[in-house]
């Protein structure tokens, strides 16, 4: 594998110039700075580590843009969910694989090199187990393999339709398992990702709506040291229902009843009190923020400014995949704060650069949430991004201003993306993008026809 040489690169959260990375077996094996390229080195201008995408429902990419027409009774998160349930009703294993492959190809083109797939579409359209209970998990793994993205698979436990063990609705039949069934699914899922290089399998109770306290405790015992993800406080109705059930808010309940520690990722901790927010920041758990989806679904705005000031860890996720863009997730995270606080340049930490603060934060928090160490370092996978130095957004920029300009001012800005040292994206396009798009189009044409 040829060594990669960058005029400048973001290594260990700092910019270093004239950097040469040697790669062997997919891992960075040597880093030299302030050196000339050797003959045969591949030369690039601006290097970054790939970003983790900590929360995806890949199949939802297939309905992107189809839920943007107002219904007769008004529209909200719950009516969107009904539409989404109707969309997934028709999906078979082949469909899920084709849609997920497209989503993962687009993630790589956006600079994401690992995805956390919060995977809950387990059963056949009648709600029965497939011959292999982990059939759908295997399709997700196949999509990761075909695209080349690193996978943290989060098989979802889903048993109920509301707080306190309410019966699930018919539309949820494809998601359901009891604790024993989930243990088998988890085994099968671990098997499904075993052949993928550097894959991780965590666990994911869907939400406090879908799992009772006893079930939560039972499946937590299966986690070991692996990541634990849960949807927590996305909608105000969810908070109200949780209060009615338990007298406590969702984040408050979780913090009181479960060992919330750095293994945990609280996805959409949108609606939190000051106390819940500070306790979360101190716990080492990661706030899983999905700004594009949270805007699209009308969820609300997470108090990121105070949370970051308290040292809280966060990462970003593309969730519904209505649009897949790492820069737009980070930009919208900052813009939500500007719009609600009537200020500029809000999410700065030790360094004044918003771009560098957001990038470094999402890299560290997202990596931990997905059970890996991120960033360019010896012994870690060579998961890398190069920016397109010809993009006017980068003209006469250096250091942290490159990240500010990428996130706030570039249209896409990406040239190449590597996974384990293999170049998967060139000139902004995935090397297998064309065939992936063709297959996706055929699946969508059939689904929309039926
Ligand atoms: C999901 N998505 O599981 O796909 C959820 C909607 C729910 C988001 N929360 C369903 N964005 O939460 O019940
Ligand atoms: Zn979600």
GROMACS .gro file of C-alpha atoms and ligand atoms in nm:
model
  464
    1UNK     CA    1   0.000   0.000   0.000
    2UNK     CA    2   0.153   0.338  -0.096
    3UNK     CA    3   0.216   0.586   0.182
    4UNK     CA    4  -0.006   0.894   0.191
    5UNK     CA    5   0.147   1.239   0.210
    6UNK     CA    6  -0.052   1.550   0.302
    7UNK     CA    7   0.054   1.914   0.285
    8UNK     CA    8  -0.137   1.954   0.609
    9UNK     CA    9  -0.345   1.719   0.823
   10UNK     CA   10  -0.550   1.716   1.143
   11UNK     CA   11  -0.364   1.472   1.368
   12UNK     CA   12  -0.445   1.443   1.738
   13UNK     CA   13  -0.669   1.749   1.716
   14UNK     CA   14  -0.386   1.968   1.587
   15UNK     CA   15  -0.272   2.073   1.241
   16UNK     CA   16   0.062   1.937   1.129
   17UNK     CA   17   0.230   2.008   0.795
   18UNK     CA   18   0.402   1.785   0.543
   19UNK     CA   19   0.272   1.465   0.699
   20UNK     CA   20   0.352   1.117   0.574
   21UNK     CA   21   0.138   0.820   0.683
   22UNK     CA   22   0.259   0.465   0.632
   23UNK     CA   23  -0.015   0.206   0.626
   24UNK     CA   24   0.005  -0.166   0.673
   25UNK     CA   25  -0.280  -0.417   0.710
   26UNK     CA   26  -0.519  -0.125   0.700
   27UNK     CA   27  -0.367   0.042   1.004
   28UNK     CA   28  -0.151   0.351   1.030
   29UNK     CA   29   0.194   0.213   1.106
   30UNK     CA   30   0.408   0.528   1.101
   31UNK     CA   31   0.351   0.903   1.107
   32UNK     CA   32   0.624   1.146   1.007
   33UNK     CA   33   0.574   1.522   1.006
   34UNK     CA   34   0.771   1.798   0.839
   35UNK     CA   35   0.897   1.557   0.572
   36UNK     CA   36   0.908   1.548   0.193
   37UNK     CA   37   0.704   1.291   0.006
   38UNK     CA   38   0.896   0.984  -0.104
   39UNK     CA   39   0.883   0.854  -0.460
   40UNK     CA   40   0.560   0.660  -0.508
   41UNK     CA   41   0.372   0.836  -0.226
   42UNK     CA   42   0.020   0.946  -0.302
   43UNK     CA   43   0.008   1.322  -0.249
   44UNK     CA   44  -0.289   1.518  -0.119
   45UNK     CA   45  -0.343   1.866   0.016
   46UNK     CA   46  -0.562   1.856   0.327
   47UNK     CA   47  -0.611   1.544   0.542
   48UNK     CA   48  -0.870   1.472   0.810
   49UNK     CA   49  -0.969   1.165   1.009
   50UNK     CA   50  -1.303   1.015   0.900
   51UNK     CA   51  -1.600   1.102   1.120
   52UNK     CA   52  -1.826   0.857   1.303
   53UNK     CA   53  -2.198   0.867   1.228
   54UNK     CA   54  -2.339   0.743   1.556
   55UNK     CA   55  -2.706   0.694   1.467
   56UNK     CA   56  -2.863   0.567   1.146
   57UNK     CA   57  -3.179   0.390   1.039
   58UNK     CA   58  -3.046   0.310   0.693
   59UNK     CA   59  -3.375   0.188   0.539
   60UNK     CA   60  -3.531   0.530   0.596
   61UNK     CA   61  -3.306   0.667   0.320
   62UNK     CA   62  -3.557   0.507   0.082
   63UNK     CA   63  -3.835   0.746   0.189
   64UNK     CA   64  -3.624   1.061   0.195
   65UNK     CA   65  -3.831   1.350   0.060
   66UNK     CA   66  -4.156   1.151   0.061
   67UNK     CA   67  -4.278   1.286   0.394
   68UNK     CA   68  -4.269   1.655   0.310
   69UNK     CA   69  -4.635   1.710   0.215
   70UNK     CA   70  -4.877   1.839   0.474
   71UNK     CA   71  -5.155   1.598   0.575
   72UNK     CA   72  -5.517   1.691   0.634
   73UNK     CA   73  -5.493   1.679   1.014
   74UNK     CA   74  -5.162   1.860   1.044
   75UNK     CA   75  -4.826   1.697   1.067
   76UNK     CA   76  -4.596   1.603   1.350
   77UNK     CA   77  -4.343   1.342   1.458
   78UNK     CA   78  -4.617   1.084   1.518
   79UNK     CA   79  -4.782   1.124   1.179
   80UNK     CA   80  -4.436   1.102   1.019
   81UNK     CA   81  -4.384   0.779   1.213
   82UNK     CA   82  -4.708   0.636   1.069
   83UNK     CA   83  -4.582   0.713   0.718
   84UNK     CA   84  -4.246   0.559   0.799
   85UNK     CA   85  -4.416   0.243   0.930
   86UNK     CA   86  -4.613   0.217   0.606
   87UNK     CA   87  -4.294   0.249   0.405
   88UNK     CA   88  -4.106  -0.021   0.595
   89UNK     CA   89  -4.404  -0.261   0.576
   90UNK     CA   90  -4.311  -0.344   0.219
   91UNK     CA   91  -3.937  -0.391   0.258
   92UNK     CA   92  -3.778  -0.732   0.211
   93UNK     CA   93  -3.419  -0.832   0.284
   94UNK     CA   94  -3.297  -0.746  -0.070
   95UNK     CA   95  -3.459  -0.403  -0.047
   96UNK     CA   96  -3.303  -0.328   0.288
   97UNK     CA   97  -2.962  -0.433   0.160
   98UNK     CA   98  -2.989  -0.214  -0.152
   99UNK     CA   99  -3.115   0.092   0.037
  100UNK     CA  100  -2.859   0.052   0.316
  101UNK     CA  101  -2.576   0.016   0.064
  102UNK     CA  102  -2.678   0.345  -0.095
  103UNK     CA  103  -2.703   0.516   0.243
  104UNK     CA  104  -2.355   0.391   0.339
  105UNK     CA  105  -2.205   0.494   0.006
  106UNK     CA  106  -2.347   0.841   0.060
  107UNK     CA  107  -2.211   0.847   0.416
  108UNK     CA  108  -1.861   0.771   0.286
  109UNK     CA  109  -1.900   1.044   0.022
  110UNK     CA  110  -1.993   1.278   0.310
  111UNK     CA  111  -1.680   1.194   0.511
  112UNK     CA  112  -1.831   0.943   0.754
  113UNK     CA  113  -1.614   0.632   0.782
  114UNK     CA  114  -1.810   0.443   1.051
  115UNK     CA  115  -2.182   0.408   1.106
  116UNK     CA  116  -2.380   0.308   1.413
  117UNK     CA  117  -2.678   0.124   1.269
  118UNK     CA  118  -2.967   0.128   1.516
  119UNK     CA  119  -3.131  -0.171   1.360
  120UNK     CA  120  -3.487  -0.272   1.444
  121UNK     CA  121  -3.650  -0.408   1.128
  122UNK     CA  122  -3.596  -0.772   1.224
  123UNK     CA  123  -3.889  -0.986   1.104
  124UNK     CA  124  -4.074  -1.069   0.786
  125UNK     CA  125  -4.379  -0.865   0.674
  126UNK     CA  126  -4.608  -1.091   0.881
  127UNK     CA  127  -4.398  -1.034   1.189
  128UNK     CA  128  -4.254  -1.386   1.180
  129UNK     CA  129  -3.889  -1.472   1.227
  130UNK     CA  130  -3.691  -1.524   0.910
  131UNK     CA  131  -3.533  -1.871   0.883
  132UNK     CA  132  -3.221  -1.697   1.011
  133UNK     CA  133  -3.347  -1.469   1.290
  134UNK     CA  134  -3.056  -1.234   1.210
  135UNK     CA  135  -3.133  -1.226   0.834
  136UNK     CA  136  -3.187  -0.849   0.831
  137UNK     CA  137  -2.877  -0.789   1.044
  138UNK     CA  138  -2.682  -0.990   0.787
  139UNK     CA  139  -2.821  -0.761   0.513
  140UNK     CA  140  -2.701  -0.456   0.704
  141UNK     CA  141  -2.360  -0.620   0.739
  142UNK     CA  142  -2.359  -0.699   0.365
  143UNK     CA  143  -2.433  -0.333   0.289
  144UNK     CA  144  -2.146  -0.225   0.512
  145UNK     CA  145  -1.919  -0.473   0.338
  146UNK     CA  146  -2.023  -0.363  -0.011
  147UNK     CA  147  -1.977   0.005   0.067
  148UNK     CA  148  -1.666  -0.043   0.279
  149UNK     CA  149  -1.791   0.162   0.573
  150UNK     CA  150  -1.701   0.045   0.925
  151UNK     CA  151  -2.002  -0.090   1.111
  152UNK     CA  152  -2.111  -0.070   1.472
  153UNK     CA  153  -2.428  -0.277   1.464
  154UNK     CA  154  -2.679  -0.197   1.734
  155UNK     CA  155  -2.951  -0.464   1.728
  156UNK     CA  156  -3.260  -0.312   1.883
  157UNK     CA  157  -3.473  -0.458   2.159
  158UNK     CA  158  -3.836  -0.359   2.101
  159UNK     CA  159  -4.127  -0.518   2.289
  160UNK     CA  160  -4.393  -0.256   2.366
  161UNK     CA  161  -4.591   0.030   2.221
  162UNK     CA  162  -4.568   0.274   2.511
  163UNK     CA  163  -4.445   0.333   2.867
  164UNK     CA  164  -4.528   0.071   3.129
  165UNK     CA  165  -4.532  -0.226   2.894
  166UNK     CA  166  -4.820  -0.116   2.670
  167UNK     CA  167  -4.912  -0.362   2.395
  168UNK     CA  168  -4.735  -0.290   2.066
  169UNK     CA  169  -4.935  -0.180   1.764
  170UNK     CA  170  -4.978  -0.397   1.453
  171UNK     CA  171  -4.743  -0.167   1.260
  172UNK     CA  172  -4.463  -0.256   1.504
  173UNK     CA  173  -4.487  -0.634   1.449
  174UNK     CA  174  -4.162  -0.655   1.252
  175UNK     CA  175  -3.959  -0.512   1.543
  176UNK     CA  176  -4.067  -0.732   1.833
  177UNK     CA  177  -3.871  -0.972   2.053
  178UNK     CA  178  -3.891  -1.096   2.409
  179UNK     CA  179  -3.569  -1.109   2.609
  180UNK     CA  180  -3.481  -1.464   2.502
  181UNK     CA  181  -3.553  -1.389   2.138
  182UNK     CA  182  -3.335  -1.081   2.167
  183UNK     CA  183  -3.048  -1.283   2.312
  184UNK     CA  184  -3.066  -1.512   2.007
  185UNK     CA  185  -3.087  -1.214   1.772
  186UNK     CA  186  -2.784  -1.060   1.939
  187UNK     CA  187  -2.588  -1.384   1.896
  188UNK     CA  188  -2.685  -1.399   1.530
  189UNK     CA  189  -2.597  -1.032   1.482
  190UNK     CA  190  -2.255  -1.081   1.637
  191UNK     CA  191  -2.206  -1.367   1.394
  192UNK     CA  192  -2.323  -1.150   1.103
  193UNK     CA  193  -2.055  -0.888   1.165
  194UNK     CA  194  -1.777  -1.125   1.267
  195UNK     CA  195  -1.618  -1.132   0.921
  196UNK     CA  196  -1.616  -0.752   0.883
  197UNK     CA  197  -1.287  -0.590   0.975
  198UNK     CA  198  -1.313  -0.384   1.295
  199UNK     CA  199  -1.689  -0.423   1.331
  200UNK     CA  200  -1.847  -0.379   1.674
  201UNK     CA  201  -2.181  -0.508   1.802
  202UNK     CA  202  -2.352  -0.319   2.084
  203UNK     CA  203  -2.704  -0.330   2.221
  204UNK     CA  204  -2.996  -0.091   2.184
  205UNK     CA  205  -3.313  -0.086   2.386
  206UNK     CA  206  -3.525   0.122   2.144
  207UNK     CA  207  -3.666   0.361   2.405
  208UNK     CA  208  -3.833   0.363   2.744
  209UNK     CA  209  -4.154   0.330   2.542
  210UNK     CA  210  -4.047  -0.006   2.401
  211UNK     CA  211  -3.881  -0.178   2.700
  212UNK     CA  212  -3.995  -0.223   3.061
  213UNK     CA  213  -3.748  -0.170   3.348
  214UNK     CA  214  -3.710  -0.548   3.399
  215UNK     CA  215  -3.648  -0.605   3.029
  216UNK     CA  216  -3.396  -0.321   3.026
  217UNK     CA  217  -3.203  -0.474   3.312
  218UNK     CA  218  -3.210  -0.817   3.145
  219UNK     CA  219  -3.074  -0.698   2.811
  220UNK     CA  220  -2.816  -0.468   2.975
  221UNK     CA  221  -2.659  -0.779   3.122
  222UNK     CA  222  -2.577  -0.882   2.763
  223UNK     CA  223  -2.381  -0.563   2.683
  224UNK     CA  224  -2.047  -0.635   2.847
  225UNK     CA  225  -1.821  -0.341   2.768
  226UNK     CA  226  -1.990  -0.272   2.434
  227UNK     CA  227  -2.193   0.041   2.349
  228UNK     CA  228  -2.551   0.083   2.475
  229UNK     CA  229  -2.774   0.315   2.272
  230UNK     CA  230  -3.128   0.430   2.348
  231UNK     CA  231  -3.370   0.693   2.210
  232UNK     CA  232  -3.453   0.899   2.514
  233UNK     CA  233  -3.636   1.235   2.515
  234UNK     CA  234  -3.701   1.341   2.160
  235UNK     CA  235  -4.059   1.459   2.180
  236UNK     CA  236  -4.245   1.660   2.442
  237UNK     CA  237  -4.524   1.401   2.437
  238UNK     CA  238  -4.265   1.138   2.525
  239UNK     CA  239  -4.163   1.342   2.830
  240UNK     CA  240  -4.527   1.390   2.934
  241UNK     CA  241  -4.606   1.019   2.894
  242UNK     CA  242  -4.299   0.923   3.096
  243UNK     CA  243  -4.400   1.164   3.375
  244UNK     CA  244  -4.750   1.018   3.376
  245UNK     CA  245  -4.609   0.665   3.398
  246UNK     CA  246  -4.327   0.713   3.649
  247UNK     CA  247  -4.344   1.063   3.795
  248UNK     CA  248  -4.004   1.124   3.636
  249UNK     CA  249  -3.882   1.255   3.303
  250UNK     CA  250  -3.708   1.009   3.065
  251UNK     CA  251  -3.349   1.119   3.120
  252UNK     CA  252  -3.413   1.160   3.493
  253UNK     CA  253  -3.565   0.810   3.509
  254UNK     CA  254  -3.272   0.657   3.324
  255UNK     CA  255  -3.017   0.834   3.544
  256UNK     CA  256  -3.198   0.716   3.857
  257UNK     CA  257  -3.255   0.355   3.754
  258UNK     CA  258  -2.974   0.253   3.517
  259UNK     CA  259  -2.592   0.271   3.538
  260UNK     CA  260  -2.553   0.552   3.283
  261UNK     CA  261  -2.179   0.558   3.216
  262UNK     CA  262  -1.941   0.613   2.920
  263UNK     CA  263  -2.077   0.302   2.743
  264UNK     CA  264  -2.409   0.478   2.696
  265UNK     CA  265  -2.528   0.694   2.408
  266UNK     CA  266  -2.848   0.888   2.474
  267UNK     CA  267  -2.991   0.959   2.130
  268UNK     CA  268  -3.208   1.272   2.111
  269UNK     CA  269  -3.162   1.386   2.472
  270UNK     CA  270  -3.343   1.687   2.331
  271UNK     CA  271  -3.573   1.773   2.620
  272UNK     CA  272  -3.369   1.797   2.939
  273UNK     CA  273  -3.384   2.010   3.253
  274UNK     CA  274  -3.071   2.185   3.382
  275UNK     CA  275  -3.022   1.903   3.628
  276UNK     CA  276  -3.063   1.624   3.374
  277UNK     CA  277  -2.823   1.804   3.140
  278UNK     CA  278  -2.548   1.856   3.403
  279UNK     CA  279  -2.580   1.500   3.529
  280UNK     CA  280  -2.551   1.373   3.172
  281UNK     CA  281  -2.243   1.590   3.111
  282UNK     CA  282  -2.079   1.450   3.425
  283UNK     CA  283  -2.164   1.087   3.350
  284UNK     CA  284  -1.933   1.044   3.051
  285UNK     CA  285  -2.226   0.915   2.847
  286UNK     CA  286  -2.258   1.059   2.498
  287UNK     CA  287  -2.541   1.283   2.382
  288UNK     CA  288  -2.630   1.150   2.036
  289UNK     CA  289  -2.738   1.456   1.839
  290UNK     CA  290  -2.901   1.433   1.495
  291UNK     CA  291  -2.960   1.797   1.400
  292UNK     CA  292  -3.094   1.743   1.047
  293UNK     CA  293  -3.348   1.480   1.152
  294UNK     CA  294  -3.436   1.665   1.472
  295UNK     CA  295  -3.514   1.972   1.262
  296UNK     CA  296  -3.701   1.767   1.002
  297UNK     CA  297  -3.919   1.600   1.267
  298UNK     CA  298  -3.981   1.914   1.471
  299UNK     CA  299  -3.821   1.768   1.783
  300UNK     CA  300  -3.670   2.074   1.948
  301UNK     CA  301  -3.323   2.207   2.024
  302UNK     CA  302  -3.079   2.042   2.264
  303UNK     CA  303  -2.907   2.289   2.503
  304UNK     CA  304  -2.569   2.221   2.346
  305UNK     CA  305  -2.401   2.545   2.457
  306UNK     CA  306  -2.438   2.480   2.831
  307UNK     CA  307  -2.380   2.107   2.785
  308UNK     CA  308  -2.049   2.161   2.607
  309UNK     CA  309  -1.946   2.425   2.860
  310UNK     CA  310  -2.003   2.158   3.129
  311UNK     CA  311  -1.770   1.923   2.943
  312UNK     CA  312  -2.045   1.698   2.805
  313UNK     CA  313  -1.954   1.449   2.533
  314UNK     CA  314  -2.149   1.443   2.207
  315UNK     CA  315  -2.152   1.292   1.862
  316UNK     CA  316  -2.362   1.337   1.550
  317UNK     CA  317  -2.591   1.098   1.367
  318UNK     CA  318  -2.777   1.108   1.038
  319UNK     CA  319  -3.072   0.915   1.189
  320UNK     CA  320  -3.356   0.924   0.931
  321UNK     CA  321  -3.104   0.988   0.653
  322UNK     CA  322  -3.336   1.241   0.490
  323UNK     CA  323  -3.009   1.410   0.392
  324UNK     CA  324  -2.664   1.266   0.452
  325UNK     CA  325  -2.407   1.534   0.526
  326UNK     CA  326  -2.154   1.551   0.808
  327UNK     CA  327  -2.093   1.920   0.753
  328UNK     CA  328  -2.461   2.004   0.754
  329UNK     CA  329  -2.516   1.813   1.079
  330UNK     CA  330  -2.237   2.011   1.246
  331UNK     CA  331  -2.345   2.341   1.089
  332UNK     CA  332  -2.705   2.295   1.196
  333UNK     CA  333  -2.594   2.204   1.548
  334UNK     CA  334  -2.428   2.545   1.573
  335UNK     CA  335  -2.703   2.730   1.385
  336UNK     CA  336  -2.975   2.592   1.616
  337UNK     CA  337  -2.787   2.749   1.906
  338UNK     CA  338  -2.742   3.080   1.722
  339UNK     CA  339  -3.111   3.093   1.633
  340UNK     CA  340  -3.228   3.020   1.985
  341UNK     CA  341  -2.969   3.224   2.176
  342UNK     CA  342  -2.946   3.520   1.933
  343UNK     CA  343  -2.568   3.501   1.931
  344UNK     CA  344  -2.290   3.404   1.692
  345UNK     CA  345  -2.004   3.157   1.732
  346UNK     CA  346  -2.161   2.975   2.025
  347UNK     CA  347  -2.010   2.625   2.046
  348UNK     CA  348  -1.647   2.721   2.104
  349UNK     CA  349  -1.442   2.552   2.374
  350UNK     CA  350  -1.070   2.583   2.445
  351UNK     CA  351  -1.014   2.696   2.088
  352UNK     CA  352  -1.211   2.980   1.929
  353UNK     CA  353  -1.282   2.788   1.608
  354UNK     CA  354  -1.638   2.655   1.593
  355UNK     CA  355  -1.547   2.418   1.312
  356UNK     CA  356  -1.254   2.262   1.498
  357UNK     CA  357  -1.449   2.239   1.824
  358UNK     CA  358  -1.740   2.063   1.656
  359UNK     CA  359  -1.521   1.835   1.446
  360UNK     CA  360  -1.297   1.728   1.735
  361UNK     CA  361  -1.596   1.685   1.966
  362UNK     CA  362  -1.796   1.474   1.721
  363UNK     CA  363  -1.487   1.265   1.644
  364UNK     CA  364  -1.412   1.186   2.008
  365UNK     CA  365  -1.769   1.140   2.131
  366UNK     CA  366  -1.892   0.959   1.822
  367UNK     CA  367  -1.599   0.717   1.828
  368UNK     CA  368  -1.656   0.631   2.191
  369UNK     CA  369  -2.027   0.586   2.127
  370UNK     CA  370  -1.941   0.337   1.854
  371UNK     CA  371  -1.694   0.144   2.068
  372UNK     CA  372  -1.372   0.249   1.895
  373UNK     CA  373  -1.094   0.505   1.912
  374UNK     CA  374  -1.108   0.762   1.634
  375UNK     CA  375  -0.854   0.998   1.485
  376UNK     CA  376  -0.527   0.955   1.301
  377UNK     CA  377  -0.286   0.762   1.524
  378UNK     CA  378  -0.045   0.473   1.500
  379UNK     CA  379  -0.221   0.140   1.531
  380UNK     CA  380  -0.563   0.277   1.435
  381UNK     CA  381  -0.740   0.208   1.104
  382UNK     CA  382  -0.636   0.444   0.824
  383UNK     CA  383  -0.986   0.593   0.792
  384UNK     CA  384  -0.919   0.925   0.624
  385UNK     CA  385  -1.070   1.211   0.428
  386UNK     CA  386  -0.902   1.459   0.198
  387UNK     CA  387  -1.059   1.795   0.122
  388UNK     CA  388  -1.072   1.929  -0.231
  389UNK     CA  389  -0.803   2.196  -0.235
  390UNK     CA  390  -0.950   2.337  -0.559
  391UNK     CA  391  -1.276   2.427  -0.386
  392UNK     CA  392  -1.284   2.808  -0.355
  393UNK     CA  393  -1.398   2.761   0.006
  394UNK     CA  394  -1.043   2.657   0.098
  395UNK     CA  395  -0.847   2.922  -0.088
  396UNK     CA  396  -0.590   3.093   0.134
  397UNK     CA  397  -0.706   2.902   0.442
  398UNK     CA  398  -0.494   2.707   0.689
  399UNK     CA  399  -0.528   2.541   1.029
  400UNK     CA  400  -0.864   2.551   1.202
  401UNK     CA  401  -0.999   2.790   0.938
  402UNK     CA  402  -1.001   2.492   0.703
  403UNK     CA  403  -1.256   2.320   0.927
  404UNK     CA  404  -1.455   2.641   0.972
  405UNK     CA  405  -1.463   2.685   0.595
  406UNK     CA  406  -1.547   2.320   0.525
  407UNK     CA  407  -1.836   2.316   0.770
  408UNK     CA  408  -1.979   2.664   0.710
  409UNK     CA  409  -1.882   2.759   0.357
  410UNK     CA  410  -1.814   2.461   0.132
  411UNK     CA  411  -2.077   2.289  -0.080
  412UNK     CA  412  -1.932   1.942  -0.028
  413UNK     CA  413  -1.559   2.002  -0.019
  414UNK     CA  414  -1.453   1.635  -0.019
  415UNK     CA  415  -1.204   1.483  -0.260
  416UNK     CA  416  -1.106   1.134  -0.137
  417UNK     CA  417  -1.209   0.901   0.145
  418UNK     CA  418  -1.014   0.595   0.261
  419UNK     CA  419  -1.114   0.305   0.480
  420UNK     CA  420  -0.831   0.098   0.622
  421UNK     CA  421  -0.606   0.264   0.367
  422UNK     CA  422  -0.823   0.170   0.067
  423UNK     CA  423  -0.945   0.466  -0.137
  424UNK     CA  424  -1.324   0.431  -0.164
  425UNK     CA  425  -1.414   0.784  -0.271
  426UNK     CA  426  -1.232   0.973  -0.548
  427UNK     CA  427  -1.326   1.319  -0.667
  428UNK     CA  428  -1.615   1.311  -0.423
  429UNK     CA  429  -1.771   0.995  -0.572
  430UNK     CA  430  -1.767   0.643  -0.429
  431UNK     CA  431  -1.591   0.396  -0.658
  432UNK     CA  432  -1.896   0.166  -0.652
  433UNK     CA  433  -2.146   0.454  -0.645
  434UNK     CA  434  -2.282   0.397  -0.992
  435UNK     CA  435  -2.382   0.032  -0.950
  436UNK     CA  436  -2.515   0.108  -0.599
  437UNK     CA  437  -2.735   0.388  -0.732
  438UNK     CA  438  -2.861   0.170  -1.015
  439UNK     CA  439  -2.961  -0.106  -0.777
  440UNK     CA  440  -3.126   0.143  -0.540
  441UNK     CA  441  -3.324   0.295  -0.829
  442UNK     CA  442  -3.458  -0.045  -0.932
  443UNK     CA  443  -3.570  -0.122  -0.576
  444UNK     CA  444  -3.736   0.218  -0.535
  445UNK     CA  445  -3.911   0.196  -0.871
  446UNK     CA  446  -4.064  -0.136  -0.766
  447UNK     CA  447  -4.158  -0.015  -0.419
  448UNK     CA  448  -4.323   0.303  -0.547
  449UNK     CA  449  -4.506   0.107  -0.812
  450UNK     CA  450  -4.670  -0.132  -0.565
  451LIG     C1  451  -3.718   0.526   1.479
  451LIG     N1  452  -3.683   0.764   1.474
  451LIG     O1  453  -3.708   0.430   1.556
  451LIG     O2  454  -3.697   0.518   1.358
  451LIG     C2  455  -3.755   0.659   1.540
  451LIG     C3  456  -3.902   0.683   1.526
  451LIG     C4  457  -3.996   0.607   1.745
  451LIG     C5  458  -3.659   0.876   1.541
  451LIG     N2  459  -3.686   0.880   1.667
  451LIG     C6  460  -3.985   0.584   1.599
  451LIG     N3  461  -3.607   0.980   1.484
  451LIG     O3  462  -3.916   0.676   1.807
  451LIG     O4  463  -4.089   0.548   1.800
  452LIG    ZN1  464  -3.342   0.694   1.576
   0.00000   0.00000   0.00000
